[in-house]
Short mmCIF file of C-alpha atoms and ligand atoms in Angstrom, two decimals:
data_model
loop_
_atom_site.label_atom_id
_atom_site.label_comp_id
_atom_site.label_asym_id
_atom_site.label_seq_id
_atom_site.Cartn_x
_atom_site.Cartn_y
_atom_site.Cartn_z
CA UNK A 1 78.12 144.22 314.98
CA UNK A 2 75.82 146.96 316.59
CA UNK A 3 73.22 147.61 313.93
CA UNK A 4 72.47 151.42 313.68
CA UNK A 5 71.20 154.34 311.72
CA UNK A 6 74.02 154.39 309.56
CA UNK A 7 73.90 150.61 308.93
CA UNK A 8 70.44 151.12 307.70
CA UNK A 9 71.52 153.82 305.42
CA UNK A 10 73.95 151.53 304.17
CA UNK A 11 71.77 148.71 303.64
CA UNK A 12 69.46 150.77 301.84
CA UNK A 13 72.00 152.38 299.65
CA UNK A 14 73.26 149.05 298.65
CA UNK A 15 69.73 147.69 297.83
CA UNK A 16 69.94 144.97 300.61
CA UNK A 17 66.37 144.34 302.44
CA UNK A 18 66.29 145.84 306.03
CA UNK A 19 64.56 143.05 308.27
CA UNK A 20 62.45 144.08 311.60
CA UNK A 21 59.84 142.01 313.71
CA UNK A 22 57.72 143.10 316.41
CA UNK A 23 59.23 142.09 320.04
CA UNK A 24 57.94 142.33 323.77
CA UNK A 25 60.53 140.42 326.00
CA UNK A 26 64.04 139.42 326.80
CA UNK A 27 63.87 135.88 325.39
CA UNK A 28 62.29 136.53 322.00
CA UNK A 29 64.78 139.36 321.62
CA UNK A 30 67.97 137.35 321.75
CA UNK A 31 66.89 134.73 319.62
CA UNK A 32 65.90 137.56 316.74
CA UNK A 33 69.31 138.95 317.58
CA UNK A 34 70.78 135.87 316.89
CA UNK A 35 68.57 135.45 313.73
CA UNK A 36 69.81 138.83 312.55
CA UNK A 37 66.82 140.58 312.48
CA UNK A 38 68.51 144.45 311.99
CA UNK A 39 65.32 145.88 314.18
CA UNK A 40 63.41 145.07 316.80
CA UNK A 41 60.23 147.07 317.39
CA UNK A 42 58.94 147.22 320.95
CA UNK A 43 55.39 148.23 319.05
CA UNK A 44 51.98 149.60 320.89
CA UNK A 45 50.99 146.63 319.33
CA UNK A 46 51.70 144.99 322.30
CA UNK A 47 48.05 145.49 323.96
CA UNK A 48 46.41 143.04 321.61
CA UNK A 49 49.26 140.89 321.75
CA UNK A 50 50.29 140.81 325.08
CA UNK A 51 47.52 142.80 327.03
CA UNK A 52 44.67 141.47 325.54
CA UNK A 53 43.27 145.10 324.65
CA UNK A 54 41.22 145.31 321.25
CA UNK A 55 43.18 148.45 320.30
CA UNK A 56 46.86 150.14 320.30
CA UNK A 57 45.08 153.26 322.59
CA UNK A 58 44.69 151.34 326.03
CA UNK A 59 49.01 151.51 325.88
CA UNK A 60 50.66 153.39 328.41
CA UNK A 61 54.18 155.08 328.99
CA UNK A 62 55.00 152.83 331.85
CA UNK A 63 53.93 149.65 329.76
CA UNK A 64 56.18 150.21 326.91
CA UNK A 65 58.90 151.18 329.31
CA UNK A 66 58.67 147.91 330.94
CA UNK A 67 59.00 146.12 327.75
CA UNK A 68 61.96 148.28 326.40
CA UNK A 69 63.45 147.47 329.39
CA UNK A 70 63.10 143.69 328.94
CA UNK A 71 63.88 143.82 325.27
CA UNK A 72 67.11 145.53 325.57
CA UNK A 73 68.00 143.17 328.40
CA UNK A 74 68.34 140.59 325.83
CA UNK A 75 69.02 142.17 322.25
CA UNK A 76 73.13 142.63 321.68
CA UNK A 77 73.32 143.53 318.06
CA UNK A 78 69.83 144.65 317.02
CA UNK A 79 68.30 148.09 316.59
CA UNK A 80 65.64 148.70 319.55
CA UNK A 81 62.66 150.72 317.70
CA UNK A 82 59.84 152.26 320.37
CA UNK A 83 56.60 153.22 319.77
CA UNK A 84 55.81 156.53 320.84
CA UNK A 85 52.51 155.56 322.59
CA UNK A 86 48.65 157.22 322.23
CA UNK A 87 48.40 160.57 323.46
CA UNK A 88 52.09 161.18 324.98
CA UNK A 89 53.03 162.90 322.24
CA UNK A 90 50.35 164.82 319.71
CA UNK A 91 49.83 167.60 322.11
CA UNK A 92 53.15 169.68 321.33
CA UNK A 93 57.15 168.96 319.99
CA UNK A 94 58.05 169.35 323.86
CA UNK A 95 55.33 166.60 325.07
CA UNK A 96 56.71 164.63 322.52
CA UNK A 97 60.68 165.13 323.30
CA UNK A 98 60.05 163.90 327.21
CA UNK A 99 58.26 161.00 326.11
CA UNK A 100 60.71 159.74 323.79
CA UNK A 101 63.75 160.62 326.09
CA UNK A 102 62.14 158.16 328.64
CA UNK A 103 62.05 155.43 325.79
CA UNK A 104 65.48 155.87 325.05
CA UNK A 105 66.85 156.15 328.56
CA UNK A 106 64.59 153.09 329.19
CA UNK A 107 66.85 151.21 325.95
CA UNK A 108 65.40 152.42 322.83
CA UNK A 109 67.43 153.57 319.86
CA UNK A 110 64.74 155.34 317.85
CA UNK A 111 61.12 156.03 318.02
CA UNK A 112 58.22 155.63 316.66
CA UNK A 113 55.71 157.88 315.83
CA UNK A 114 52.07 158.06 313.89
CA UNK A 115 51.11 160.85 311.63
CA UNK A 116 51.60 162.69 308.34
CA UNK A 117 52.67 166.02 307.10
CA UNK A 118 51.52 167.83 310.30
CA UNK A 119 54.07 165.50 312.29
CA UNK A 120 57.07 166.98 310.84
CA UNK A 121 57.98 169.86 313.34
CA UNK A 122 57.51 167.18 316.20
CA UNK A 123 59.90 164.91 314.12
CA UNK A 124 62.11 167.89 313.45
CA UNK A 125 62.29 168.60 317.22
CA UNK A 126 63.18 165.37 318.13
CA UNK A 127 65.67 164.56 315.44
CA UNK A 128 67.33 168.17 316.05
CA UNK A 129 67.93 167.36 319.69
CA UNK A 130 69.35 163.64 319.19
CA UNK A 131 66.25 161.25 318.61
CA UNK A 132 65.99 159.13 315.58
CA UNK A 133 62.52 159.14 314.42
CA UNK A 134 60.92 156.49 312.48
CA UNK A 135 57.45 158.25 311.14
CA UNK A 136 54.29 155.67 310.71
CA UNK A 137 51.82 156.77 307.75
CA UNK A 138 48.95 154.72 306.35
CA UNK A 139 47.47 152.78 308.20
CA UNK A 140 47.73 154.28 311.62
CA UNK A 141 46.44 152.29 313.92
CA UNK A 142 46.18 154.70 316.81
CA UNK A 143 43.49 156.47 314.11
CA UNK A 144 41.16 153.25 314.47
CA UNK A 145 38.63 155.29 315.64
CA UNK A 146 38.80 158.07 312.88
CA UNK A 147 39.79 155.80 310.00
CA UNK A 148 36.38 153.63 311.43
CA UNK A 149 38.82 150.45 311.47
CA UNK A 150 41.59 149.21 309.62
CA UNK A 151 41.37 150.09 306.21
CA UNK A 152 44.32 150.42 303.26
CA UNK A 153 44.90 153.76 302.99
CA UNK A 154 46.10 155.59 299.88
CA UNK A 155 44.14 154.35 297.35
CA UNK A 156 43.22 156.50 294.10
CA UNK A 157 43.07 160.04 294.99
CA UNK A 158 44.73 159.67 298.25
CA UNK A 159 47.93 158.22 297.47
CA UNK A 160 49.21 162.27 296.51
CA UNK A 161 48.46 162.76 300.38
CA UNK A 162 50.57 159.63 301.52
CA UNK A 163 53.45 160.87 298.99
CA UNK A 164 53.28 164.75 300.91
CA UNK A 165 53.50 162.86 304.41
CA UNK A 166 56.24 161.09 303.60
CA UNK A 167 58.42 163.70 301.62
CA UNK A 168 57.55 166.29 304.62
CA UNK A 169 58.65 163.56 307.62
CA UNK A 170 61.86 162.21 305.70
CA UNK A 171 62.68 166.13 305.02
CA UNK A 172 61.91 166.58 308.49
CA UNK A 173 64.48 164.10 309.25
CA UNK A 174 63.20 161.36 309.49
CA UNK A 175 65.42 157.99 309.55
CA UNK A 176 63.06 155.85 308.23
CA UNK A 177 59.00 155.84 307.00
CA UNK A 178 57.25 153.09 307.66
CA UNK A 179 54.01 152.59 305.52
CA UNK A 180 51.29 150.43 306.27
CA UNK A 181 48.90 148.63 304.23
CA UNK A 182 49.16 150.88 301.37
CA UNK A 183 48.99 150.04 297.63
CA UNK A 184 52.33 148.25 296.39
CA UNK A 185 52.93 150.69 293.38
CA UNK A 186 52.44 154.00 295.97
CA UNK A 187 54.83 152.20 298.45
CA UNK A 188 57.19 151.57 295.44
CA UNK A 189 56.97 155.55 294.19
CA UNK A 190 57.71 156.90 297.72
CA UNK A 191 60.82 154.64 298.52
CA UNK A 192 62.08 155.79 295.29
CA UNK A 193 61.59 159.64 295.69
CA UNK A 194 62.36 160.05 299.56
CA UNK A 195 65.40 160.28 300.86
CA UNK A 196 65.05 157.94 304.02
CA UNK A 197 64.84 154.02 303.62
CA UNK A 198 61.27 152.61 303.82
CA UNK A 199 60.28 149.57 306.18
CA UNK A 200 56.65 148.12 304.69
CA UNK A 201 54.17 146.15 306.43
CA UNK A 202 50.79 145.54 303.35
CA UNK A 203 52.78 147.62 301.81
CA UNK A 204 54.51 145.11 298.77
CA UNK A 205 58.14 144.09 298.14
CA UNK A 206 59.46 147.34 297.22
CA UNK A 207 60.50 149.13 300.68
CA UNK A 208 63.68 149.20 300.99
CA UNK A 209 62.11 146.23 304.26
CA UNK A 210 59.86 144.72 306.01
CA UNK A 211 58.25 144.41 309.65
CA UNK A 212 55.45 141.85 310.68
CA UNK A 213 53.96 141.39 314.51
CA UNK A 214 56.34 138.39 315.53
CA UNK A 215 52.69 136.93 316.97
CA UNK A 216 51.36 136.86 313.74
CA UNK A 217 54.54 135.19 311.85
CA UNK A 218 54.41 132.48 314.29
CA UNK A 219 50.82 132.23 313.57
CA UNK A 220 50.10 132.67 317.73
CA UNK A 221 48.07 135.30 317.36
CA UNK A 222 44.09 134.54 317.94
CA UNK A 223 43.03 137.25 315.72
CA UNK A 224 41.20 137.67 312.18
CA UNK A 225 45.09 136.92 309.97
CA UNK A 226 45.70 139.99 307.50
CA UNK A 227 46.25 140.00 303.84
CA UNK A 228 49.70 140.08 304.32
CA UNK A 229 50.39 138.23 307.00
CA UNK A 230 52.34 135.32 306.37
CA UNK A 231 52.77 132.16 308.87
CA UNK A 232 56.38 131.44 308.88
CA UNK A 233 55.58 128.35 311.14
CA UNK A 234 54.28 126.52 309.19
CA UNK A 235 56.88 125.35 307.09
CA UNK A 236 59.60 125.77 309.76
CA UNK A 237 58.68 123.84 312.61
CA UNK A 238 60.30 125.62 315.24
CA UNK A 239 60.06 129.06 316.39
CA UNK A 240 64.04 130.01 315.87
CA UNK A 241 63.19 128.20 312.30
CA UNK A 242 60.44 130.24 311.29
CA UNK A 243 62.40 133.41 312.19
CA UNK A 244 65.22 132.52 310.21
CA UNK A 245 63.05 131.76 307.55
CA UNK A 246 61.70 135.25 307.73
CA UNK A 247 65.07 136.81 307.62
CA UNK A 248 66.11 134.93 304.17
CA UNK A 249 62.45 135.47 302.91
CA UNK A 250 62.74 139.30 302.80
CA UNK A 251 66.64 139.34 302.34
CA UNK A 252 65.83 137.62 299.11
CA UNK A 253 62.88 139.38 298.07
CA UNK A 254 60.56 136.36 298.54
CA UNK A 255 58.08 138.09 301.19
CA UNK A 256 55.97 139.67 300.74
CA UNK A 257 54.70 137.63 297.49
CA UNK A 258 51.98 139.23 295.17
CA UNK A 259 49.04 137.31 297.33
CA UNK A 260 50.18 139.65 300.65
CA UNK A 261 50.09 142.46 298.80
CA UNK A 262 47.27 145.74 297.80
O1 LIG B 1 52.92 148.30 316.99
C1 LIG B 1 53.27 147.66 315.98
O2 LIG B 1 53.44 146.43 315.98
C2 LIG B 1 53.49 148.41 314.73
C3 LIG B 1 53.73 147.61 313.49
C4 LIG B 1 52.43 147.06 312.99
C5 LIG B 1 54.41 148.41 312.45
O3 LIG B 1 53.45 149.60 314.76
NA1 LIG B 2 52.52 150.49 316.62
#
């Protein structure tokens, strides 16, 4: 069945995890799709993952329209998520609106955006003009440069800020907040005060579900490992099992345990 935003309300209402992992091409997409992974999320992350690139900025338009394009070439069920990509869409509600109309004619369902409060007339645009949004708060990584690396965000005075961005964007209309690498007990407090369902990633077991960079699950990824990344290779011993493994993991509440966690 065709997973979409009112599945995920659903899912959410019922208290039943919402899974999503990070994809860049046709191949990996039909075997999440087959796994049952609800979203897939065509993330900026892919220029350190695929590109090489030491940062989420160097990502163009025409790159994540390319991998859209192959995603959604092989995903049947799944929810395509986009990422709205580094300065295509903080300028203005319009700039914003043409760039994610090319992501969805390109194949995505929804998009992604970074930002707090300020975001919510963009994500009010958008949403009033037929564009799911799915805001990013925390950890932003497209703010690398202001944040002065990647940092949890929302600690001790800060969470009230992370609690205003989040009731603004799901007022807003937002279909989902994603939070990342924020304190558990904040992440906890906002999924049960806002009205849209919350995916985490650092963020503890209380979203209503999780993402991870499918790179880093699979333990491909070069890179310095985060707190809360787990490998889901290791036990599983092959690629489709580690996936799976994922999927039961966070449908059962398993991942992320209290050692991925702030
Ligand atoms: O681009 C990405 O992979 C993301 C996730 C880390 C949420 O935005
Ligand atoms: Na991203």
């Amino acid at each position: 069945m065709k997973i979409t935003v009112n599945t995920l309300h659903k899912l959410a209402e019922e208290g039943r995890k919402i899974t999503m992992l990070t994809c860049y091409d046709a191949s990996f997409a039909s075997l999440l799709d087959e796994a049952g992974v609800e979203i897939l999320l065509v993330g900026d992350s892919l220029g350190p993952v695929m590109q090489g690139v030491d940062s989420t900025l160097p990502v163009s338009e025409e790159d994540m329209l390319y991998h859209i394009r192959c995603v959604a070439r092989g995903a049947k069920n799944a929810l395509i998520l986009g990422d709205m990509t580094f300065g295509a869409y903080q300028e203005s509600p319009q700039q914003a609106f043409a760039h994610a109309a090319r992501l969805l004619q390109a194949g995505a369902h929804m998009v992604k955006l970074e930002g707090g409060a300020y975001m919510a007339e963009t994500t009010r645009f958008l949403v009033e003009r037929g564009i799911p949004v799915c805001s990013h708060i925390g950890l932003t990584p497209q703010f690398v440069n202001m944040f002065g690396g990647y940092r949890v965000q929302g600690r001790g005075e800060d969470a009230q800020r992370i609690v205003n961005d989040a009731k603004a964007l799901a007022d807003a209309g937002a279909s989902l907040v994603l939070m990342e690498c924020v304190p558990a007990p904040l992440a906890k407090e906002i999924t049960e005060t806002v009205k849209a369902p919350t995916i985490g990633i650092g963020a503890g077991a209380d979203t209503s579900g999780q993402v991870l960079v499918l790179h880093d699950m699979l333990g491909v990824y070069p890179g310095k490992k985060a707190k809360f990344v787990k490998n889901f290779m290791e036990e599983a011993g092959s690629i489709q099992g580690a996936v799976e493994a994922y999927v039961k993991a966070v449908k059962d509440k398993t991942f992320p345990a209290a050692e991925h966690t702030y």
